[in-house]
mmCIF file of N, CA and C in Angstrom:
data_model
loop_
_atom_site.group_PDB
_atom_site.id
_atom_site.type_symbol
_atom_site.label_atom_id
_atom_site.label_comp_id
_atom_site.label_asym_id
_atom_site.label_seq_id
_atom_site.Cartn_x
_atom_site.Cartn_y
_atom_site.Cartn_z
ATOM 1 N N MET A 1 0.794 -1.203 0.036
ATOM 2 C CA MET A 1 -0.027 -0.008 -0.027
ATOM 3 C C MET A 1 0.883 1.260 0.017
ATOM 4 N N GLN A 2 2.168 1.122 0.082
ATOM 5 C CA GLN A 2 3.061 2.285 0.199
ATOM 6 C C GLN A 2 3.177 2.974 -1.177
ATOM 7 N N PHE A 3 2.890 2.231 -2.287
ATOM 8 C CA PHE A 3 3.065 2.838 -3.532
ATOM 9 C C PHE A 3 1.808 3.566 -4.004
ATOM 10 N N LEU A 4 0.690 3.327 -3.337
ATOM 11 C CA LEU A 4 -0.636 3.927 -3.786
ATOM 12 C C LEU A 4 -0.615 5.467 -3.844
ATOM 13 N N PRO A 5 -0.059 6.160 -2.876
ATOM 14 C CA PRO A 5 -0.062 7.621 -3.018
ATOM 15 C C PRO A 5 0.770 8.104 -4.293
ATOM 16 N N PHE A 6 1.866 7.387 -4.584
ATOM 17 C CA PHE A 6 2.639 7.832 -5.730
ATOM 18 C C PHE A 6 1.932 7.481 -7.036
ATOM 19 N N PHE A 7 1.259 6.291 -7.046
ATOM 20 C CA PHE A 7 0.385 5.946 -8.233
ATOM 21 C C PHE A 7 -0.739 6.978 -8.469
ATOM 22 N N LEU A 8 -1.348 7.417 -7.419
ATOM 23 C CA LEU A 8 -2.344 8.432 -7.536
ATOM 24 C C LEU A 8 -1.862 9.752 -8.036
ATOM 25 N N LEU A 9 -0.768 10.094 -7.515
ATOM 26 C CA LEU A 9 -0.104 11.324 -8.048
ATOM 27 C C LEU A 9 0.273 11.336 -9.502
ATOM 28 N N ALA A 10 0.848 10.182 -9.895
ATOM 29 C CA ALA A 10 1.209 10.036 -11.294
ATOM 30 C C ALA A 10 0.033 9.909 -12.158
ATOM 31 N N ALA A 11 -1.002 9.175 -11.754
ATOM 32 C CA ALA A 11 -2.156 9.074 -12.570
ATOM 33 C C ALA A 11 -2.845 10.440 -12.714
ATOM 34 N N GLY A 12 -2.914 11.145 -11.598
ATOM 35 C CA GLY A 12 -3.479 12.493 -11.626
ATOM 36 C C GLY A 12 -2.834 13.432 -12.585
ATOM 37 N N VAL A 13 -1.478 13.411 -12.585
ATOM 38 C CA VAL A 13 -0.729 14.347 -13.492
ATOM 39 C C VAL A 13 -0.967 13.907 -14.922
ATOM 40 N N LEU A 14 -0.943 12.567 -15.158
ATOM 41 C CA LEU A 14 -1.254 12.071 -16.528
ATOM 42 C C LEU A 14 -2.654 12.471 -17.017
ATOM 43 N N VAL A 15 -3.652 12.340 -16.198
ATOM 44 C CA VAL A 15 -4.966 12.723 -16.592
ATOM 45 C C VAL A 15 -5.085 14.173 -16.776
ATOM 46 N N MET A 16 -4.376 15.016 -15.970
ATOM 47 C CA MET A 16 -4.492 16.423 -16.210
ATOM 48 C C MET A 16 -3.765 16.920 -17.531
ATOM 49 N N LEU A 17 -2.696 16.176 -17.857
ATOM 50 C CA LEU A 17 -1.974 16.609 -19.041
ATOM 51 C C LEU A 17 -2.491 16.044 -20.323
ATOM 52 N N GLN A 18 -3.330 15.017 -20.277
ATOM 53 C CA GLN A 18 -3.830 14.341 -21.483
ATOM 54 C C GLN A 18 -4.553 15.290 -22.446
ATOM 55 N N PRO A 19 -5.416 16.175 -21.963
ATOM 56 C CA PRO A 19 -6.154 17.025 -22.943
ATOM 57 C C PRO A 19 -5.184 17.975 -23.752
ATOM 58 N N ARG A 20 -3.941 18.064 -23.388
ATOM 59 C CA ARG A 20 -3.020 18.974 -24.120
ATOM 60 C C ARG A 20 -2.338 18.279 -25.292
ATOM 61 N N THR A 21 -2.518 16.990 -25.476
ATOM 62 C CA THR A 21 -1.853 16.258 -26.463
ATOM 63 C C THR A 21 -2.568 16.471 -27.888
ATOM 64 N N LYS A 22 -1.835 16.407 -28.913
ATOM 65 C CA LYS A 22 -2.393 16.625 -30.262
ATOM 66 C C LYS A 22 -3.407 15.511 -30.610
ATOM 67 N N ARG A 23 -3.029 14.329 -30.160
ATOM 68 C CA ARG A 23 -3.902 13.149 -30.522
ATOM 69 C C ARG A 23 -5.186 13.265 -29.746
ATOM 70 N N TRP A 24 -5.256 13.702 -28.481
ATOM 71 C CA TRP A 24 -6.473 13.865 -27.738
ATOM 72 C C TRP A 24 -7.388 14.908 -28.411
ATOM 73 N N LYS A 25 -6.751 16.008 -28.802
ATOM 74 C CA LYS A 25 -7.489 17.106 -29.382
ATOM 75 C C LYS A 25 -8.127 16.647 -30.696
ATOM 76 N N ALA A 26 -7.394 15.976 -31.536
ATOM 77 C CA ALA A 26 -7.846 15.475 -32.756
ATOM 78 C C ALA A 26 -9.080 14.509 -32.577
ATOM 79 N N ARG A 27 -9.001 13.608 -31.599
ATOM 80 C CA ARG A 27 -10.038 12.657 -31.322
ATOM 81 C C ARG A 27 -11.290 13.374 -30.764
ATOM 82 N N MET A 28 -11.079 14.283 -29.905
ATOM 83 C CA MET A 28 -12.307 15.081 -29.322
ATOM 84 C C MET A 28 -12.939 15.895 -30.413
ATOM 85 N N ASN A 29 -12.082 16.544 -31.320
ATOM 86 C CA ASN A 29 -12.675 17.334 -32.384
ATOM 87 C C ASN A 29 -13.490 16.467 -33.266
ATOM 88 N N ALA A 30 -13.029 15.272 -33.615
ATOM 89 C CA ALA A 30 -13.762 14.357 -34.463
ATOM 90 C C ALA A 30 -15.070 13.864 -33.763
ATOM 91 N N HIS A 31 -14.935 13.574 -32.455
ATOM 92 C CA HIS A 31 -16.113 13.014 -31.674
ATOM 93 C C HIS A 31 -17.167 14.049 -31.571
ATOM 94 N N PHE A 32 -16.804 15.314 -31.223
ATOM 95 C CA PHE A 32 -17.799 16.372 -31.001
ATOM 96 C C PHE A 32 -18.056 17.179 -32.239
ATOM 97 N N GLN A 33 -17.541 16.835 -33.359
ATOM 98 C CA GLN A 33 -17.690 17.423 -34.732
ATOM 99 C C GLN A 33 -17.362 18.947 -34.593
ATOM 100 N N GLY A 34 -16.283 19.240 -33.947
ATOM 101 C CA GLY A 34 -15.796 20.685 -33.940
ATOM 102 C C GLY A 34 -16.432 21.566 -32.919
ATOM 103 N N ASN A 35 -17.379 21.021 -32.071
ATOM 104 C CA ASN A 35 -17.964 21.816 -31.160
ATOM 105 C C ASN A 35 -16.991 22.245 -30.019
ATOM 106 N N GLU A 36 -16.431 23.394 -30.075
ATOM 107 C CA GLU A 36 -15.433 23.893 -29.155
ATOM 108 C C GLU A 36 -15.850 23.857 -27.655
ATOM 109 N N GLN A 37 -17.094 24.267 -27.417
ATOM 110 C CA GLN A 37 -17.608 24.345 -26.057
ATOM 111 C C GLN A 37 -17.541 22.946 -25.424
ATOM 112 N N ARG A 38 -17.991 21.977 -26.136
ATOM 113 C CA ARG A 38 -17.967 20.597 -25.554
ATOM 114 C C ARG A 38 -16.569 20.084 -25.411
ATOM 115 N N ILE A 39 -15.658 20.445 -26.274
ATOM 116 C CA ILE A 39 -14.251 20.029 -26.166
ATOM 117 C C ILE A 39 -13.664 20.637 -24.930
ATOM 118 N N LYS A 40 -13.866 21.937 -24.691
ATOM 119 C CA LYS A 40 -13.324 22.566 -23.577
ATOM 120 C C LYS A 40 -13.972 22.022 -22.294
ATOM 121 N N GLN A 41 -15.240 21.796 -22.263
ATOM 122 C CA GLN A 41 -15.971 21.204 -21.116
ATOM 123 C C GLN A 41 -15.202 19.751 -20.763
ATOM 124 N N ARG A 42 -15.044 19.013 -21.790
ATOM 125 C CA ARG A 42 -14.418 17.644 -21.576
ATOM 126 C C ARG A 42 -12.943 17.869 -21.035
ATOM 127 N N ALA A 43 -12.253 18.846 -21.504
ATOM 128 C CA ALA A 43 -10.851 19.101 -21.065
ATOM 129 C C ALA A 43 -10.944 19.537 -19.568
ATOM 130 N N ASN A 44 -11.849 20.315 -19.266
ATOM 131 C CA ASN A 44 -12.004 20.827 -17.825
ATOM 132 C C ASN A 44 -12.371 19.658 -16.940
ATOM 133 N N THR A 45 -13.155 18.794 -17.437
ATOM 134 C CA THR A 45 -13.517 17.564 -16.618
ATOM 135 C C THR A 45 -12.351 16.701 -16.312
ATOM 136 N N PHE A 46 -11.491 16.512 -17.344
ATOM 137 C CA PHE A 46 -10.270 15.720 -17.197
ATOM 138 C C PHE A 46 -9.386 16.366 -16.250
ATOM 139 N N PHE A 47 -9.186 17.756 -16.301
ATOM 140 C CA PHE A 47 -8.402 18.449 -15.388
ATOM 141 C C PHE A 47 -8.919 18.279 -13.889
ATOM 142 N N LEU A 48 -10.188 18.377 -13.712
ATOM 143 C CA LEU A 48 -10.747 18.222 -12.346
ATOM 144 C C LEU A 48 -10.588 16.816 -11.801
ATOM 145 N N LEU A 49 -10.766 15.827 -12.740
ATOM 146 C CA LEU A 49 -10.582 14.453 -12.330
ATOM 147 C C LEU A 49 -9.041 14.239 -11.962
ATOM 148 N N GLY A 50 -8.118 14.810 -12.725
ATOM 149 C CA GLY A 50 -6.747 14.613 -12.370
ATOM 150 C C GLY A 50 -6.371 15.349 -11.063
ATOM 151 N N LEU A 51 -6.993 16.431 -10.834
ATOM 152 C CA LEU A 51 -6.757 17.224 -9.660
ATOM 153 C C LEU A 51 -7.278 16.400 -8.417
ATOM 154 N N ALA A 52 -8.390 15.742 -8.589
ATOM 155 C CA ALA A 52 -8.907 14.901 -7.482
ATOM 156 C C ALA A 52 -7.955 13.766 -7.181
ATOM 157 N N PHE A 53 -7.366 13.118 -8.212
ATOM 158 C CA PHE A 53 -6.411 12.071 -8.027
ATOM 159 C C PHE A 53 -5.207 12.676 -7.226
ATOM 160 N N VAL A 54 -4.648 13.749 -7.719
ATOM 161 C CA VAL A 54 -3.540 14.340 -7.024
ATOM 162 C C VAL A 54 -3.783 14.714 -5.570
ATOM 163 N N LEU A 55 -4.975 15.304 -5.264
ATOM 164 C CA LEU A 55 -5.331 15.587 -3.912
ATOM 165 C C LEU A 55 -5.459 14.313 -3.058
ATOM 166 N N ALA A 56 -6.057 13.247 -3.625
ATOM 167 C CA ALA A 56 -6.205 12.050 -2.882
ATOM 168 C C ALA A 56 -4.749 11.398 -2.630
ATOM 169 N N GLY A 57 -3.887 11.524 -3.655
ATOM 170 C CA GLY A 57 -2.555 10.979 -3.457
ATOM 171 C C GLY A 57 -1.794 11.757 -2.322
ATOM 172 N N PHE A 58 -1.960 13.110 -2.296
ATOM 173 C CA PHE A 58 -1.379 13.822 -1.132
ATOM 174 C C PHE A 58 -1.922 13.498 0.139
ATOM 175 N N ALA A 59 -3.248 13.224 0.182
ATOM 176 C CA ALA A 59 -3.896 12.919 1.468
ATOM 177 C C ALA A 59 -3.370 11.557 1.941
ATOM 178 N N TYR A 60 -3.351 10.558 1.106
ATOM 179 C CA TYR A 60 -2.736 9.305 1.441
ATOM 180 C C TYR A 60 -1.264 9.423 1.912
ATOM 181 N N LEU A 61 -0.602 10.209 1.212
ATOM 182 C CA LEU A 61 0.867 10.365 1.486
ATOM 183 C C LEU A 61 1.075 10.980 2.885
ATOM 184 N N PHE A 62 0.274 12.061 3.183
ATOM 185 C CA PHE A 62 0.418 12.669 4.539
ATOM 186 C C PHE A 62 -0.087 11.720 5.630
ATOM 187 N N ARG A 63 -1.127 10.890 5.324
ATOM 188 C CA ARG A 63 -1.561 10.019 6.325
ATOM 189 C C ARG A 63 -0.556 8.902 6.553
ATOM 190 N N LEU A 64 0.151 8.480 5.471
ATOM 191 C CA LEU A 64 1.136 7.441 5.585
ATOM 192 C C LEU A 64 2.343 7.863 6.409
ATOM 193 N N VAL A 65 2.777 9.188 6.159
ATOM 194 C CA VAL A 65 3.907 9.706 6.849
ATOM 195 C C VAL A 65 3.594 10.134 8.281
ATOM 196 N N GLY A 66 2.409 10.628 8.457
ATOM 197 C CA GLY A 66 2.074 11.166 9.852
ATOM 198 C C GLY A 66 1.597 10.178 10.814
#
């Protein structure tokens, strides 16, 4: 269980950075047929999900250390 906080931190950063890739943008553009509002909404959702993973990782890490 000692690797779980680091896994959550890494997964959170990965999920937060995913909407910035060219491949992700191209796939979302094709899926939403160029609707920029829906693409930005999906990117914000990914950012918030990644932030939740990062915060959970820090919470587990502080609980493990303290």
